[in-house]
Coordinates of C-alpha atoms and ligand atoms in Angstrom, one line a residue:
M1 CA 75.4 -92.0 45.7
P2 CA 77.2 -93.4 48.7
D3 CA 81.0 -93.5 48.1
K4 CA 80.9 -95.1 44.7
K5 CA 79.6 -98.3 46.2
Q6 CA 77.8 -100.6 43.7
L7 CA 74.3 -99.3 43.3
K8 CA 72.0 -102.3 43.5
I9 CA 69.2 -102.1 41.0
A10 CA 66.3 -104.5 40.4
I11 CA 64.2 -104.4 37.3
V12 CA 60.8 -106.2 37.7
G13 CA 59.6 -107.3 34.2
A14 CA 61.5 -108.3 31.1
G15 CA 59.1 -106.9 28.5
P16 CA 60.3 -104.2 26.1
G17 CA 60.6 -101.7 28.9
G18 CA 62.5 -103.9 31.3
L19 CA 64.9 -105.2 28.6
A20 CA 65.6 -101.7 27.4
T21 CA 66.2 -100.6 31.0
W22 CA 68.7 -103.3 31.4
I23 CA 70.5 -102.3 28.2
H24 CA 70.6 -98.6 29.2
F25 CA 71.7 -99.3 32.8
R26 CA 74.4 -101.7 31.7
K27 CA 76.2 -98.7 30.2
L28 CA 76.6 -97.2 33.7
S29 CA 79.5 -98.0 35.9
D30 CA 79.2 -99.1 39.6
V31 CA 75.8 -100.7 39.1
E32 CA 74.7 -104.2 39.9
I33 CA 71.5 -105.0 37.9
S34 CA 69.1 -107.8 38.5
I35 CA 66.2 -108.5 36.3
F36 CA 63.2 -110.7 37.2
D37 CA 60.2 -111.9 35.3
G38 CA 57.2 -113.9 36.5
A39 CA 56.9 -115.8 33.3
R40 CA 58.4 -119.3 33.0
E41 CA 59.6 -118.4 29.5
L42 CA 59.7 -115.1 27.7
R43 CA 57.3 -115.2 24.8
E44 CA 55.2 -112.5 23.2
I45 CA 51.5 -113.1 22.6
G46 CA 49.6 -111.0 20.2
A47 CA 50.1 -110.1 16.7
G48 CA 52.0 -107.3 14.9
I49 CA 53.6 -104.3 16.5
G50 CA 54.2 -101.0 14.7
L51 CA 57.7 -99.5 15.0
N52 CA 57.3 -95.8 14.6
E53 CA 60.0 -93.3 13.9
N54 CA 60.8 -92.8 17.7
T55 CA 60.7 -96.6 18.3
W56 CA 63.1 -97.2 15.4
R57 CA 65.5 -94.4 16.4
H58 CA 65.5 -95.9 19.9
L59 CA 66.2 -99.4 18.7
Q60 CA 69.3 -97.9 17.0
L61 CA 70.3 -96.3 20.3
L62 CA 69.9 -99.6 22.0
G63 CA 72.1 -101.2 19.4
V64 CA 69.6 -103.8 18.2
A65 CA 68.0 -102.1 15.1
E66 CA 70.0 -104.3 12.7
K67 CA 68.3 -107.4 14.2
I68 CA 65.0 -106.0 12.9
D69 CA 66.3 -104.3 9.7
Q70 CA 65.8 -107.5 7.7
F71 CA 62.0 -107.4 8.4
T72 CA 61.5 -103.8 7.3
N73 CA 61.0 -102.2 4.0
R74 CA 62.5 -99.0 2.6
G75 CA 59.8 -96.5 1.6
D76 CA 58.5 -96.8 -1.9
P77 CA 56.5 -93.7 -2.9
T78 CA 54.3 -95.7 -5.2
K79 CA 53.1 -97.9 -2.3
I80 CA 50.4 -97.1 0.1
D81 CA 51.5 -96.7 3.7
V82 CA 48.2 -96.2 5.5
E83 CA 44.6 -95.6 4.6
N84 CA 41.5 -94.8 6.6
R85 CA 38.2 -96.1 5.2
N86 CA 34.5 -96.1 6.1
G87 CA 34.0 -99.7 7.2
V88 CA 30.4 -99.8 6.0
T89 CA 30.8 -98.4 2.5
G90 CA 34.5 -99.0 2.0
K91 CA 34.8 -95.4 1.0
L92 CA 38.4 -94.0 1.2
I93 CA 38.7 -91.2 3.7
S94 CA 42.4 -90.6 3.7
R95 CA 45.5 -92.2 2.1
R96 CA 49.2 -91.7 2.7
Y97 CA 52.0 -93.1 0.5
Q98 CA 55.2 -94.5 1.9
S99 CA 57.8 -91.9 2.7
T100 CA 61.2 -91.9 1.0
D101 CA 62.7 -89.3 3.4
P102 CA 66.2 -90.8 4.2
N103 CA 65.9 -89.4 7.7
I104 CA 62.7 -91.3 8.4
P105 CA 63.3 -94.9 9.4
A106 CA 62.2 -97.9 7.4
R107 CA 58.5 -98.6 7.4
S108 CA 58.1 -101.5 9.8
R109 CA 55.3 -103.4 11.3
I110 CA 56.5 -106.8 12.4
E111 CA 55.5 -109.7 14.5
R112 CA 55.8 -108.8 18.2
Y113 CA 58.2 -111.6 19.1
K114 CA 60.7 -110.2 16.7
L115 CA 61.0 -107.0 18.8
Q116 CA 61.3 -109.1 21.9
N117 CA 64.0 -111.2 20.3
A118 CA 66.0 -108.2 19.1
L119 CA 66.1 -106.8 22.6
L120 CA 66.9 -110.2 24.1
S121 CA 69.9 -110.4 21.8
A122 CA 71.5 -107.7 23.9
V123 CA 70.7 -109.2 27.3
P124 CA 72.5 -112.4 28.3
R125 CA 69.8 -114.9 29.1
E126 CA 71.4 -115.9 32.4
Q127 CA 70.9 -112.3 33.5
I128 CA 67.1 -112.7 33.4
R129 CA 65.7 -114.6 36.4
L130 CA 62.5 -116.2 35.2
S131 CA 59.6 -117.7 37.2
K132 CA 60.0 -114.9 39.7
K133 CA 56.5 -113.5 40.0
L134 CA 56.6 -110.5 42.3
V135 CA 53.8 -110.5 44.9
D136 CA 55.0 -107.9 47.4
L137 CA 57.7 -105.4 48.3
K138 CA 59.2 -104.6 51.7
E139 CA 61.0 -101.4 52.5
T140 CA 63.6 -101.0 55.3
A141 CA 66.4 -98.6 55.9
A142 CA 68.7 -101.0 53.9
G143 CA 66.5 -100.7 50.8
V144 CA 63.7 -102.5 49.0
T145 CA 63.3 -106.3 49.1
L146 CA 61.2 -108.1 46.5
V147 CA 59.0 -111.0 47.6
F148 CA 58.1 -113.6 45.0
K149 CA 55.3 -116.0 44.7
D150 CA 57.7 -119.0 45.1
E151 CA 58.3 -117.6 48.6
T152 CA 61.9 -116.5 47.8
T153 CA 63.1 -112.9 48.3
A154 CA 65.7 -110.7 46.6
G155 CA 67.3 -107.6 47.9
P156 CA 67.6 -105.2 49.5
F157 CA 68.0 -102.9 46.5
D158 CA 68.8 -99.2 46.3
L159 CA 66.4 -98.8 43.4
V160 CA 63.5 -100.9 42.2
I161 CA 62.3 -100.3 38.6
G162 CA 58.7 -101.5 38.1
A163 CA 58.6 -102.6 34.4
D164 CA 55.9 -105.2 35.1
G165 CA 53.3 -104.0 32.6
I166 CA 49.7 -102.9 32.9
R167 CA 48.9 -105.0 36.0
S168 CA 52.0 -103.9 37.8
V169 CA 52.5 -105.2 41.3
V170 CA 55.1 -102.5 41.9
R171 CA 52.5 -99.8 41.0
S172 CA 49.9 -101.4 43.3
Y173 CA 52.5 -101.3 46.1
A174 CA 53.6 -97.8 45.5
F175 CA 50.2 -96.3 44.6
P176 CA 47.6 -98.5 46.3
E177 CA 44.9 -96.0 45.5
H178 CA 45.4 -96.3 41.8
R179 CA 42.8 -98.6 40.2
L180 CA 42.7 -100.1 36.7
S181 CA 39.3 -100.4 35.1
Y182 CA 38.0 -102.3 32.2
T183 CA 37.3 -99.8 29.3
D184 CA 34.3 -101.8 28.1
K185 CA 36.3 -102.6 25.0
V186 CA 38.2 -105.7 23.7
A187 CA 40.7 -106.1 21.0
Y188 CA 40.6 -109.2 18.8
R189 CA 43.8 -109.9 17.0
I190 CA 45.2 -112.6 14.7
L191 CA 47.8 -113.3 12.1
I192 CA 46.9 -115.5 9.1
P193 CA 48.7 -116.4 5.9
Q194 CA 48.2 -113.7 3.2
E195 CA 47.3 -116.4 0.7
N196 CA 44.2 -117.1 2.7
V197 CA 42.8 -113.7 2.0
A198 CA 44.4 -113.0 -1.4
H199 CA 41.2 -114.0 -3.3
I200 CA 39.1 -111.4 -1.5
P201 CA 38.2 -108.4 -3.7
D202 CA 39.5 -104.9 -2.8
I203 CA 42.1 -106.1 -0.2
P204 CA 44.1 -102.9 0.6
Q205 CA 47.8 -103.1 -0.2
G206 CA 49.0 -101.2 2.9
S207 CA 47.8 -100.7 6.4
C208 CA 44.1 -99.8 6.6
F209 CA 41.8 -98.7 9.4
W210 CA 38.2 -99.5 8.6
H211 CA 35.9 -97.4 10.8
T212 CA 32.3 -97.5 11.9
K213 CA 30.6 -95.6 14.7
N214 CA 31.4 -98.0 17.5
T215 CA 34.1 -100.3 16.2
H216 CA 37.1 -100.4 13.9
V217 CA 39.0 -103.1 12.1
Y218 CA 42.7 -102.8 11.1
T219 CA 44.1 -104.9 8.3
N220 CA 47.8 -105.0 7.3
P221 CA 50.0 -107.3 5.2
L222 CA 52.9 -108.1 7.5
D223 CA 56.6 -108.6 6.5
N224 CA 56.7 -112.3 5.9
G225 CA 53.6 -113.4 4.0
L226 CA 51.3 -113.0 7.0
F227 CA 48.2 -110.9 7.2
E228 CA 47.4 -109.1 10.4
I229 CA 43.8 -108.3 11.5
A230 CA 43.2 -106.3 14.7
T231 CA 39.8 -105.1 15.8
R232 CA 38.2 -103.3 18.6
A233 CA 34.7 -104.0 19.8
P234 CA 32.6 -102.7 22.7
I235 CA 31.8 -105.5 25.2
P236 CA 30.1 -104.3 28.4
D237 CA 30.9 -106.1 31.6
P238 CA 28.1 -105.4 34.1
D239 CA 29.5 -107.9 36.6
G240 CA 33.0 -106.4 36.5
T241 CA 34.6 -109.8 36.0
K242 CA 36.0 -109.4 32.5
V243 CA 39.7 -110.5 32.2
S244 CA 41.4 -111.7 29.1
W245 CA 44.8 -111.3 27.6
G246 CA 45.6 -113.4 24.5
T247 CA 42.7 -115.7 25.3
E248 CA 41.7 -117.9 22.4
V249 CA 38.1 -117.3 21.3
P250 CA 36.1 -118.9 18.4
K251 CA 35.2 -117.1 15.3
E252 CA 31.5 -116.9 16.4
D253 CA 32.5 -114.6 19.3
V254 CA 34.1 -112.1 16.9
V255 CA 32.3 -111.9 13.6
G256 CA 28.9 -110.9 15.1
H257 CA 30.4 -107.4 16.0
Y258 CA 31.2 -106.6 12.4
T259 CA 28.1 -107.7 10.4
E260 CA 27.4 -104.1 9.2
Y261 CA 30.8 -103.9 7.5
C262 CA 31.4 -104.0 3.8
E263 CA 31.8 -107.3 2.0
T264 CA 35.7 -107.1 1.9
I265 CA 35.9 -106.9 5.7
R266 CA 33.2 -109.5 6.3
K267 CA 35.0 -111.9 4.1
I268 CA 38.4 -111.2 5.7
L269 CA 36.9 -111.7 9.2
D270 CA 35.4 -114.9 8.2
V271 CA 38.7 -116.5 7.4
P272 CA 40.3 -117.2 10.8
N273 CA 38.5 -119.9 12.9
K274 CA 40.2 -118.7 16.1
W275 CA 41.1 -115.3 17.5
L276 CA 43.0 -113.9 20.5
E277 CA 40.9 -111.7 22.8
F278 CA 42.5 -108.9 24.8
A279 CA 40.2 -107.1 27.3
L280 CA 41.5 -103.5 27.4
F281 CA 42.1 -101.9 30.7
G282 CA 43.1 -98.4 31.5
G283 CA 43.6 -96.2 34.5
P284 CA 43.9 -92.6 35.6
R285 CA 47.1 -90.8 34.9
L286 CA 49.6 -90.9 37.7
H287 CA 51.1 -87.4 38.1
S288 CA 54.2 -88.9 39.7
V289 CA 55.5 -92.4 39.0
V290 CA 58.2 -92.5 41.7
H291 CA 57.9 -93.6 45.3
N292 CA 59.9 -93.0 48.4
G293 CA 63.1 -92.1 46.6
R294 CA 63.8 -95.7 45.6
I295 CA 61.0 -97.0 43.4
A296 CA 60.3 -95.9 39.8
L297 CA 57.7 -97.1 37.3
I298 CA 58.3 -97.3 33.6
G299 CA 56.3 -98.3 30.5
D300 CA 52.8 -99.7 30.9
A301 CA 53.4 -100.0 34.6
S302 CA 53.7 -96.2 34.9
H303 CA 51.0 -95.2 32.4
P304 CA 48.4 -97.9 31.4
L305 CA 47.5 -96.4 28.0
H306 CA 45.9 -99.6 26.7
G307 CA 47.7 -99.5 23.3
A308 CA 46.5 -96.0 22.4
F309 CA 48.9 -94.4 19.9
G310 CA 50.4 -97.8 19.0
A311 CA 53.7 -96.7 20.5
G312 CA 53.7 -98.1 24.0
A313 CA 57.0 -99.9 23.4
A314 CA 58.7 -96.6 22.5
F315 CA 57.3 -94.8 25.5
A316 CA 58.8 -97.6 27.7
F317 CA 62.2 -97.2 25.9
E318 CA 62.1 -93.5 26.4
D319 CA 61.4 -93.9 30.1
A320 CA 64.2 -96.4 30.4
Y321 CA 66.6 -94.0 28.7
V322 CA 65.8 -91.0 30.9
L323 CA 65.9 -93.0 34.1
A324 CA 69.3 -94.5 33.2
Q325 CA 70.7 -91.0 32.2
A326 CA 69.4 -89.5 35.4
V327 CA 71.0 -92.2 37.6
G328 CA 74.2 -91.9 35.6
E329 CA 74.2 -88.1 36.1
A330 CA 73.6 -88.6 39.8
Q331 CA 76.6 -91.0 40.0
Q332 CA 78.8 -88.4 38.3
K333 CA 77.6 -85.7 40.6
G334 CA 77.6 -87.8 43.7
T335 CA 74.0 -87.1 44.4
S336 CA 71.3 -89.5 45.6
V337 CA 69.1 -92.0 43.8
A338 CA 66.1 -90.2 45.1
S339 CA 67.2 -87.0 43.3
A340 CA 67.8 -89.0 40.1
I341 CA 64.4 -90.6 40.0
Q342 CA 62.8 -87.2 40.9
L343 CA 64.5 -85.8 37.8
Y344 CA 63.3 -88.8 35.7
D345 CA 59.7 -88.0 36.9
E346 CA 60.1 -84.3 36.1
I347 CA 61.3 -85.0 32.5
R348 CA 58.8 -87.7 31.6
A349 CA 55.6 -86.3 33.3
P350 CA 55.0 -83.5 30.8
H351 CA 55.3 -85.9 27.9
Y352 CA 52.7 -88.2 29.4
E353 CA 50.5 -85.3 30.3
A354 CA 50.6 -84.2 26.6
L355 CA 49.6 -87.8 25.6
Y356 CA 46.7 -87.9 27.9
H357 CA 45.6 -84.5 26.5
V358 CA 45.5 -86.0 23.0
L359 CA 43.2 -88.7 24.4
D360 CA 41.0 -86.1 26.0
D361 CA 40.9 -84.2 22.7
Y362 CA 39.8 -87.4 20.9
A363 CA 36.9 -87.7 23.4
D364 CA 36.0 -84.0 22.8
I365 CA 36.0 -84.5 19.0
A366 CA 33.7 -87.5 19.4
K367 CA 31.3 -85.4 21.5
E368 CA 31.5 -82.4 19.2
V369 CA 30.8 -84.5 16.1
E370 CA 28.0 -86.4 17.8
A371 CA 26.4 -83.0 18.7
V372 CA 26.7 -81.7 15.1
N373 CA 25.6 -84.9 13.5
H374 CA 22.9 -85.7 15.9
G375 CA 20.2 -87.6 14.1
K376 CA 22.2 -87.6 10.9
D377 CA 23.6 -90.4 8.9
D378 CA 26.2 -92.7 10.6
N379 CA 28.4 -92.6 7.6
E380 CA 28.8 -88.8 7.8
F381 CA 29.5 -89.2 11.5
V382 CA 32.3 -91.7 10.9
E383 CA 33.9 -89.7 8.1
S384 CA 33.9 -86.4 9.9
I385 CA 35.2 -87.9 13.1
V386 CA 38.1 -89.6 11.2
Q387 CA 38.9 -86.4 9.3
K388 CA 38.8 -84.3 12.5
G389 CA 40.9 -86.8 14.3
L390 CA 43.5 -86.9 11.5
A391 CA 43.5 -83.1 11.3
G392 CA 44.9 -82.9 14.9
N393 CA 48.6 -83.4 14.3
T394 CA 50.0 -86.1 16.5
Q395 CA 53.2 -86.5 14.6
W396 CA 55.1 -85.0 17.5
I397 CA 54.6 -88.2 19.4
Y398 CA 56.5 -90.2 16.8
K399 CA 59.1 -87.4 16.1
Y400 CA 59.9 -87.1 19.8
D401 CA 63.7 -87.5 20.3
V402 CA 64.3 -88.4 23.9
T403 CA 68.1 -87.9 23.6
K404 CA 67.5 -84.4 22.4
V405 CA 65.1 -83.7 25.3
W406 CA 67.8 -85.0 27.7
R407 CA 70.6 -82.9 26.0
E408 CA 68.4 -79.8 26.2
R409 CA 67.9 -80.4 29.9
L410 CA 71.6 -80.7 30.4
E411 CA 72.2 -77.5 28.4
E412 CA 69.6 -75.7 30.6
A413 CA 71.4 -77.0 33.7
I414 CA 74.7 -75.8 32.3
K415 CA 73.3 -72.4 31.7
G416 CA 72.5 -72.3 35.4
K417 CA 68.7 -72.7 35.0
N418 CA 66.7 -75.1 37.1
G419 CA 68.5 -73.8 40.2
L420 CA 71.3 -76.3 39.7
D421 CA 74.8 -75.5 40.9
S422 CA 76.8 -74.2 37.9
S423 CA 80.0 -75.7 39.3
I424 CA 78.7 -79.1 38.0
A425 CA 78.8 -77.7 34.4
P426 CA 82.0 -79.5 33.4
V427 CA 80.6 -82.8 34.6
L428 CA 77.3 -82.2 32.8
N429 CA 79.2 -81.1 29.7
A430 CA 81.1 -84.4 29.7
I431 CA 77.8 -86.4 30.0
A432 CA 76.2 -84.3 27.3
T433 CA 79.0 -85.0 24.9
A434 CA 78.8 -88.7 25.7
A435 CA 75.0 -88.7 25.2
Ligands
FAD1 C1 46.0 -104.1 21.7 C2 47.3 -103.5 21.8 C3 48.0 -103.1 20.7 C4 49.3 -102.5 20.8 N1 50.0 -102.1 19.7 C5 51.2 -101.5 19.8 C6 52.0 -101.1 18.7 O1 51.6 -101.3 17.5 N2 53.2 -100.5 18.9 C7 53.7 -100.3 20.2 O2 54.8 -99.8 20.3 N3 53.0 -100.7 21.3 C8 51.8 -101.3 21.1 N4 51.1 -101.6 22.2 C9 51.6 -101.3 23.6 C10 52.7 -102.2 23.9 O3 52.4 -103.5 23.8 C11 53.1 -101.9 25.4 O4 53.0 -100.5 25.7 C12 54.5 -102.5 25.7 O5 54.5 -103.9 25.6 C13 54.8 -102.1 27.2 O6 56.0 -102.7 27.5 P1 56.3 -103.0 29.1 O7 57.7 -103.6 29.1 O8 56.0 -101.7 29.8 O9 55.2 -104.0 29.6 P2 54.9 -105.5 29.1 O10 55.2 -105.7 27.7 O11 53.5 -105.8 29.6 O12 55.9 -106.4 29.9 C14 55.8 -106.6 31.3 C15 56.6 -107.8 31.7 O13 56.5 -107.9 33.1 C16 56.3 -109.2 33.5 N5 55.5 -109.2 34.7 C17 54.2 -108.8 34.9 N6 53.8 -108.9 36.2 C18 54.9 -109.4 36.8 C19 55.1 -109.8 38.2 N7 54.2 -109.6 39.1 N8 56.3 -110.2 38.6 C20 57.3 -110.4 37.6 N9 57.2 -110.1 36.3 C21 56.0 -109.6 35.9 C22 55.5 -109.8 32.3 O14 55.7 -111.3 32.3 C23 56.2 -109.1 31.1 O15 57.3 -109.8 30.6 C24 49.8 -102.2 22.1 C25 49.1 -102.6 23.3 C26 47.8 -103.2 23.1 C27 47.1 -103.6 24.3

């Protein structure tokens, strides 16, 4: 860090990742942070969002959990938390009741905009520069300059943080060889009043995944009298032109994918007249998400996981936290931004690698069950795949405590591991205590 001069930082994107980055970086001294978003106004499209244990803990760390608390419920052991069912027969495959563990956060699945609003409550609106759609970046010795669609520029910056989501322009600039591809799947999502489905027999009381061989439907009563329906369906795209994100589609486009489902689901899906379609894109894992010592990617920009694990917001928060801690540590030590973002990369890469492994395992399970059940009944296939998938414990994803990971890294450094100079131990100790 050059002589305690103000470090100029640009955040591109004011989604959950960009906003959390702003909140974490704001705690550092000697930084000047600018945040840009291409949208004319910040508004979330979509439906509900699940706040898992790690998401919730992080919202507390960000100081905005109380903004969401009112929409969450304390666990009630008599109430169903989540079920998995065979979508064709309705047969129950697994059921979990709500937890009353005081250490586990309130059960919460809320409308997406409420998460956005909670984060926005901690970021003064005048800080966010809207209608600034990034189209290019330019690097010079002085730093990185952002070029926007309106032909204005900003910069140069010492550090640019790409929080610009799955179609990240920052990623395309830093890693031009990385390509997104359509997964041949779409998600259809909608929120409707609970009263519109209340008459349908066998409506589950908690979250429920209804599975068939090629599709699934998720139903969930939300916090405020709304009912959430989220589905996935395979839609091939031989022309390679499929693009949609929150695009309104008529009922007729949706219901045809789910005719084999049990009556409860067919009746539920018949209620909304319009749906929102999201074509799901993914891309290969980037082994490093930093570029040239002054650009770092976070959240969906870094790892386009297309909603797998239902925890993408938490992953973005965790990225933001580690990046801010690493830059803060570099400021304390008087080392470079480049070393800070390198450290960020080293801490986060193993976590993402483990997540991608889980996805590979799911694919392997599907192949294995397909081999065993070849020619057998589809119902058996579905039930064994769900049971095997549930047997693989993925709770570590939601139990992950990024502050602990960071503290442990500091402790290791203090013990003289990682080849770091032990003379910095007092500084690191101070940071560890603050963290
Ligand atoms: C179907 C589906 C279901 C999901 N369910 C869940 C769930 O239950 N729980 C959960 O935690 N996560 C869920 N996710 C994942 C979650 O939505 C994302 O991981 C999370 O929103 C990522 O946040 P982000 O800030 O990285 O990106 P985004 O939320 O995409 O935000 C990116 C921001 O950058 C801006 N931007 C984009 N391009 C530019 C540009 N060129 N210039 C300037 N600004 C730009 C956008 O306007 C936007 O504000 C789901 C995702 C999908 C697809």
